[in-house]
Amino acid sequence: MKEKPRCLSFDKLMQYSPDLIFILDQEGILVEINRACSSLLGYDVQELIGTSIKDLVYAADLDETLMLLDAIVGGSKSNYHENRLVHKTGSVIDVSWTIGWSEEDGYLFCVGRSGAANLKAEYSKVKEDFNIGRAQHHELTEHASGVLDMLDTDGGYIYAGGAINKRLGYSSEELIGQNVFDYIHRDDVKKFKEAWIKLNNLPLLQVPGYRFLAANGEWRWLETILSNQRYNPEVNAIILISQDITEQKKSWVKTEDSDQRFRSLFENNPDMVVYENKKGVILDVNRAAETIFGFERHELINRTPSAIFPAATLPLFYERLQEAAAGKQVNFEAEIEFRKTGKHVLDIKKIPVVVDEQLVGIFTVAKDITAVRQSFNIIKKQANKLNTIFESLTDAFFTLDRDWNLTYINSEFDRLLQTNKKENIGRKLWEVFPEEKNGVFYRHYKHAMETGAAAHFEAYLSRLNAWFEVKAFASEEGLSVYFSDITNRIIAQEELKKLSVVASKTHNGVIIADKSGVIEWVNDSFTHITEYTADEQYGKSIIDLFTGAGTLQENARHAVSKIISSSFFEAEVPFTAKSGRELWLEIGVTLIKDTEGSVTRYIVMISDITLQKQAILERNQFIEVLQSSNQSLHEFTHVVSHKLRSPVANILGLTSLFNLPDIDNATKEEVIDKLGTAAHNLDSVIRDLNHVLSLRDSFDLEKTNVQFDDVLNRVILLLQDQLTQSQVEIRRDFSLAPSVYAIEHYLLDIMYNLLNNAIKFQGSEEKPLVEVYTQAEEDFIVLVVKDNGIGFDLDKHRNDVFGMYKRFHSHVGGKGLGLYLVKTQVETMGGRISVNSKNGAGSKFEIYFRKIDK
Amino acid sequence: MSVAIYNTVWLIDDDELANYVNEKIISSQHFAKSTVVFTTVDEAVASLDLAAGQKGTGFPDIVFLDMEMPGLDGWDFIEAFQRLSPDVKKQCKLYMLSSSIDKSDAERAMAYEDICCFISKPLTTDVLQTIMDSKPGSSQS
């Protein structure tokens, strides 16, 4: 230890200075102390020498004091300090210090002035005065700069002395008898009372600061020393020495306030704030930092960054720290993966704190921009996505702001309009297309922007000699516009118009349908043929038109697939005109494709082929008739060759008998007789043939409307004998079809033969009955002749029933020609005949006459 | 007077003129001891079955059969004949006698195994002579 500095004046100073003078070494040990310590702190000089300042400083202030002393030793120029010391009695005294460091001595020189020092001195004096006597006391206190009040044990004023009361605006008389507690601020009463109670055990106590009501209603801050003189028989009161410290308090509050404010800013800052020294050791952190680091404050204080930050980021941090330590404000972003709280993106500021050109620490303020960064990334992605969408639009697309500036242009825009978006974005639309200013596009866009209504229009852009279909949607930002080149469509429409002019003049019906088969146009001939008007068909499906008019769904489907595969389809289809008239149409469907091969239209040509179709049907019917008659003729020749040959063979046989050696005359005569019979038979056959041939040759015989009743009456007349003989009953009913369009003579023959057969082949068991009646069917009138006779085996004779010279019954006479004739006659008239029969169960003949016959 | 070559000949035909001619020729040629005429196939089939049951008595040696007849016809008779046992059948020769001169009719008839020959009417002495000549042991007469 160095030699204590000694000189006479120093000793005097130490003896008489009312301020505390401490000389401390670097460790805070008191090396020298003046006598004021006994009056201010209650210690003797010798008691304190060698002790540490730490023992004297009020615990709450100790750290700050030590830090400051360190700082001063470290070279800090800040040498003013306020703290509190503890009186030997335990009371706390505010002391304002001026501290100096002597490098050469290695000592700290501290001069402290007690805030209450003057009062204390005064008090001592007062105390003496008490001892002298009350009478003198009054005079003394009147002139004292301080205040002296005396209270009874309940706080009631016994004596209210001097200046302070005057300053507060009270006269002595006003206060006496009043209770001190009534004047103390509600919030400070507790503090005062605590001191009051403590006073029971202590002779002297300071109430550091409380608010006292002034006469003008203002609250003044007082600091009061309480002295318990109740046991002093001369006084028997509590003595108060008060000082108005309002002004100090105000300035203190201000300091406190700014400190509080700083503290609050620090603590409550939503950004994380770390205070560190130049080596990066953490001195303090705020709550936000705790949250982000995932540690509590006490776990962080005095730690280095390596405890918190991942190793990978440490170099960056130390580098930035050094920059900050060099006095530079540093700003940087870092993405840090914290062990406890995961990844954060931080916007970090390092601010060096320099006091008196000395770096005392570094504030690090970090803003958590994770969410911001994330949303930024999302926005960026969305923007990209939107861009992709706009680019991938097959339509051209651009956006305008409200000042007509182009804010977005996609590639299709450039392709269609042969522009370069890089040059045009940001420019006004009318700068890019000056010729369109006030044109049709402008008008539509303007309207859309002004009304907010979507615009949809087709317009011609003269610059490119092209047509565009445009859709524009207004928003707050401006206008989004989609457009596509429809020049081809417009050309196609024009062509359609031209085509329509041509097509309207043709006799064929023409239907033009769009690519989905919706009818766009029909010509007059279409209406003429189908009776459907254009207006009835516009917008309707072409498929529906045909299927609704008789074409099968299946055929329609087939047609569609055929068209698609071969671009052309032709068919003849039945078609019901609007009036219900049945038509046959020939339709030819042609597919129109655009240059890219997509279907744009169907053209359907229809022509009315009903007459041709009818002619064909008739021809086919005629061929059928011819074929059938050819077949009959074939059969006829075959049968005839037999039937003619039979009598001829007989004649040959009979004549050969004449050559027999033993023939007698009687035999000869017999043979001659039989030759006659044979010749007669031959004649009969030839006559039959002639008859049949004459029937077959009678196409030109005229048909008339013949009444069944009349014909039957005549037949009955012809068969009168047989009918009488056979007792056959005939029932008739022609009510359903009383007449038929036929050759009368044939009908008579037919009915004669059928009735004759019915009589011939009557059964033996039942009473013979023949029913003759007619039925009307859709296309035919049917004549039915039904008997209850012997019938025949239909299965066996199916092919021969109506054959020439066919007979099924050997016991009943006949040439086997009747039904053959019937059939021939029926067929000659264009009808047909059928039979149903069973052995022993009668026969039923049905003859079908065509109804519609010209 | 020579002895008839065959015992019994059946004529089955609905044509009375033809039957008259045939009977005359057969008897003048001494072709058969007896000639039986059937004008319907019904009768002929009934007699055939009866004769076949009597083991030879009345069973024809020769049958001349017409084809075109009302009701059952020549084809029905052939059917009935085919049903007989081979022993019985071999006693009898079946000739088809038809007014047809159509080749297709002859072919159709010859398709039947049991038909010896298709003869177009009229039946002549030459035809009968040929039949007699073809009979085994006919030279003895």
Coordinates of C-alpha atoms in Angstrom, one line a residue, chain A residues 469-646:
Chain A
E469 CA -63.0 -11.4 -79.5
V470 CA -62.4 -9.4 -76.3
K471 CA -63.5 -9.8 -72.7
A472 CA -62.6 -7.2 -70.2
F473 CA -63.1 -7.3 -66.5
A474 CA -62.8 -4.2 -64.4
S475 CA -61.4 -4.2 -60.9
E476 CA -60.2 -1.6 -58.5
E477 CA -56.7 -1.9 -59.9
G478 CA -57.9 -1.4 -63.4
L479 CA -58.8 -3.7 -66.2
S480 CA -58.0 -7.4 -67.0
V481 CA -58.4 -8.1 -70.7
Y482 CA -58.5 -11.4 -72.5
F483 CA -58.7 -11.6 -76.2
S484 CA -58.4 -14.1 -79.0
D485 CA -58.0 -13.9 -82.7
I486 CA -61.3 -14.7 -84.3
T487 CA -60.4 -13.6 -87.8
N488 CA -60.9 -17.1 -89.1
R489 CA -64.3 -17.4 -87.5
I490 CA -65.4 -14.0 -89.0
I491 CA -64.1 -15.2 -92.4
A492 CA -66.0 -18.4 -91.9
Q493 CA -69.1 -16.4 -91.0
E494 CA -68.7 -14.4 -94.1
E495 CA -68.3 -17.5 -96.1
L496 CA -71.4 -18.9 -94.4
K497 CA -73.3 -15.9 -95.5
K498 CA -72.1 -16.3 -99.1
L499 CA -72.8 -20.0 -98.9
S500 CA -76.3 -19.2 -97.6
V501 CA -77.0 -17.1 -100.6
V502 CA -76.0 -20.0 -102.9
A503 CA -77.7 -22.6 -100.8
S504 CA -80.9 -20.7 -100.6
K505 CA -81.4 -21.0 -104.3
T506 CA -81.1 -24.8 -104.5
H507 CA -84.0 -27.2 -104.6
N508 CA -82.2 -29.4 -102.2
G509 CA -82.7 -28.7 -98.5
V510 CA -79.6 -27.4 -96.8
I511 CA -78.9 -27.5 -93.1
I512 CA -75.8 -25.8 -91.7
A513 CA -74.9 -26.9 -88.2
D514 CA -72.1 -25.8 -86.0
K515 CA -69.4 -28.1 -84.7
S516 CA -71.7 -29.4 -81.9
G517 CA -74.5 -30.2 -84.3
V518 CA -76.6 -27.2 -83.5
I519 CA -78.5 -25.9 -86.5
E520 CA -77.4 -22.5 -87.5
W521 CA -79.1 -22.1 -90.8
V522 CA -81.5 -23.8 -93.1
N523 CA -82.7 -22.8 -96.6
D524 CA -86.1 -22.4 -97.9
S525 CA -86.1 -25.7 -99.6
F526 CA -85.6 -27.4 -96.3
T527 CA -88.8 -25.8 -95.1
H528 CA -90.4 -26.7 -98.4
I529 CA -89.5 -30.4 -97.9
T530 CA -89.8 -30.9 -94.2
E531 CA -92.4 -28.2 -93.5
Y532 CA -90.3 -27.0 -90.6
T533 CA -89.4 -23.3 -90.7
A534 CA -86.0 -22.0 -90.1
D535 CA -87.0 -20.3 -86.8
E536 CA -88.3 -23.6 -85.5
Q537 CA -85.0 -25.3 -86.1
Y538 CA -82.4 -22.6 -85.2
G539 CA -80.5 -23.6 -82.1
K540 CA -81.7 -27.1 -82.1
S541 CA -79.7 -30.3 -82.5
I542 CA -79.6 -31.8 -85.9
I543 CA -79.5 -35.2 -84.4
D544 CA -82.7 -34.5 -82.6
L545 CA -84.3 -33.3 -85.8
F546 CA -83.7 -36.6 -87.5
T547 CA -84.3 -38.9 -84.6
G548 CA -87.5 -37.0 -83.8
A549 CA -88.6 -37.6 -87.4
G550 CA -88.1 -41.3 -87.5
T551 CA -84.4 -42.1 -87.7
L552 CA -83.4 -44.7 -85.2
Q553 CA -81.0 -43.5 -82.5
E554 CA -78.7 -46.3 -83.4
N555 CA -78.5 -45.2 -87.0
A556 CA -78.0 -41.6 -86.0
R557 CA -75.0 -42.7 -83.8
H558 CA -73.7 -44.7 -86.7
A559 CA -74.0 -41.8 -89.0
V560 CA -72.1 -39.5 -86.5
S561 CA -69.2 -41.9 -86.2
K562 CA -69.2 -42.4 -89.9
I563 CA -69.0 -38.7 -90.5
I564 CA -66.2 -38.2 -88.0
S565 CA -64.2 -41.0 -89.5
S566 CA -64.7 -40.2 -93.2
S567 CA -65.9 -36.5 -93.3
F568 CA -68.8 -37.6 -95.5
F569 CA -71.9 -39.6 -94.9
E570 CA -74.8 -40.5 -97.2
A571 CA -78.0 -42.3 -96.3
E572 CA -81.6 -42.7 -97.2
V573 CA -83.7 -42.1 -94.1
P574 CA -87.4 -42.1 -93.4
F575 CA -88.6 -38.7 -92.3
T576 CA -91.9 -37.6 -90.9
A577 CA -92.7 -34.1 -92.0
K578 CA -94.2 -31.6 -89.6
S579 CA -97.7 -32.4 -90.9
G580 CA -97.1 -36.1 -90.3
R581 CA -96.5 -36.8 -94.0
E582 CA -94.2 -39.7 -94.4
L583 CA -91.2 -38.9 -96.6
W584 CA -88.0 -40.6 -97.7
L585 CA -85.0 -38.3 -97.7
E586 CA -81.6 -38.7 -99.1
I587 CA -79.2 -37.0 -96.8
G588 CA -75.6 -36.2 -97.5
V589 CA -73.5 -34.8 -94.6
T590 CA -70.2 -33.0 -95.2
L591 CA -67.8 -32.1 -92.5
I592 CA -66.2 -28.7 -92.8
K593 CA -62.8 -28.5 -91.0
D594 CA -60.6 -25.5 -90.4
T595 CA -57.0 -25.3 -91.4
E596 CA -56.0 -27.0 -88.1
G597 CA -58.3 -29.9 -88.9
S598 CA -60.9 -29.2 -86.2
V599 CA -64.5 -29.6 -87.2
T600 CA -66.2 -26.2 -87.6
R601 CA -69.4 -27.1 -89.3
Y602 CA -71.6 -29.7 -90.7
I603 CA -73.4 -29.2 -94.0
V604 CA -76.4 -31.4 -94.6
M605 CA -78.0 -31.7 -98.0
I606 CA -81.3 -33.3 -98.1
S607 CA -83.4 -34.2 -101.1
D608 CA -86.9 -35.6 -101.1
I609 CA -86.7 -39.1 -102.7
T610 CA -90.2 -40.2 -101.6
L611 CA -91.4 -40.6 -105.2
Q612 CA -88.3 -42.5 -106.3
K613 CA -88.5 -44.6 -103.1
Q614 CA -92.2 -45.4 -103.8
A615 CA -91.3 -46.3 -107.4
I616 CA -88.6 -48.6 -106.2
L617 CA -91.0 -50.2 -103.7
E618 CA -93.5 -50.6 -106.4
R619 CA -91.0 -52.1 -108.7
N620 CA -89.9 -54.5 -106.0
Q621 CA -93.5 -55.5 -105.5
F622 CA -93.8 -55.9 -109.2
I623 CA -90.7 -58.1 -109.3
E624 CA -92.1 -60.2 -106.5
V625 CA -95.3 -60.6 -108.5
L626 CA -93.3 -61.5 -111.6
Q627 CA -91.2 -63.9 -109.7
S628 CA -94.2 -65.6 -108.2
S629 CA -95.9 -65.8 -111.6
N630 CA -92.8 -67.1 -113.1
Q631 CA -92.7 -69.8 -110.5
S632 CA -96.3 -70.5 -111.1
L633 CA -95.7 -70.8 -114.8
H634 CA -92.9 -73.1 -114.3
E635 CA -95.1 -75.2 -112.1
F636 CA -97.8 -74.9 -114.7
T637 CA -95.7 -76.3 -117.5
H638 CA -94.6 -79.1 -115.4
V639 CA -98.1 -80.0 -114.4
V640 CA -99.5 -79.5 -117.9
S641 CA -96.9 -81.8 -119.4
H642 CA -98.2 -84.5 -117.1
K643 CA -101.8 -83.7 -117.4
L644 CA -101.7 -83.5 -121.2
R645 CA -99.6 -86.6 -121.5
S646 CA -102.0 -88.7 -119.5

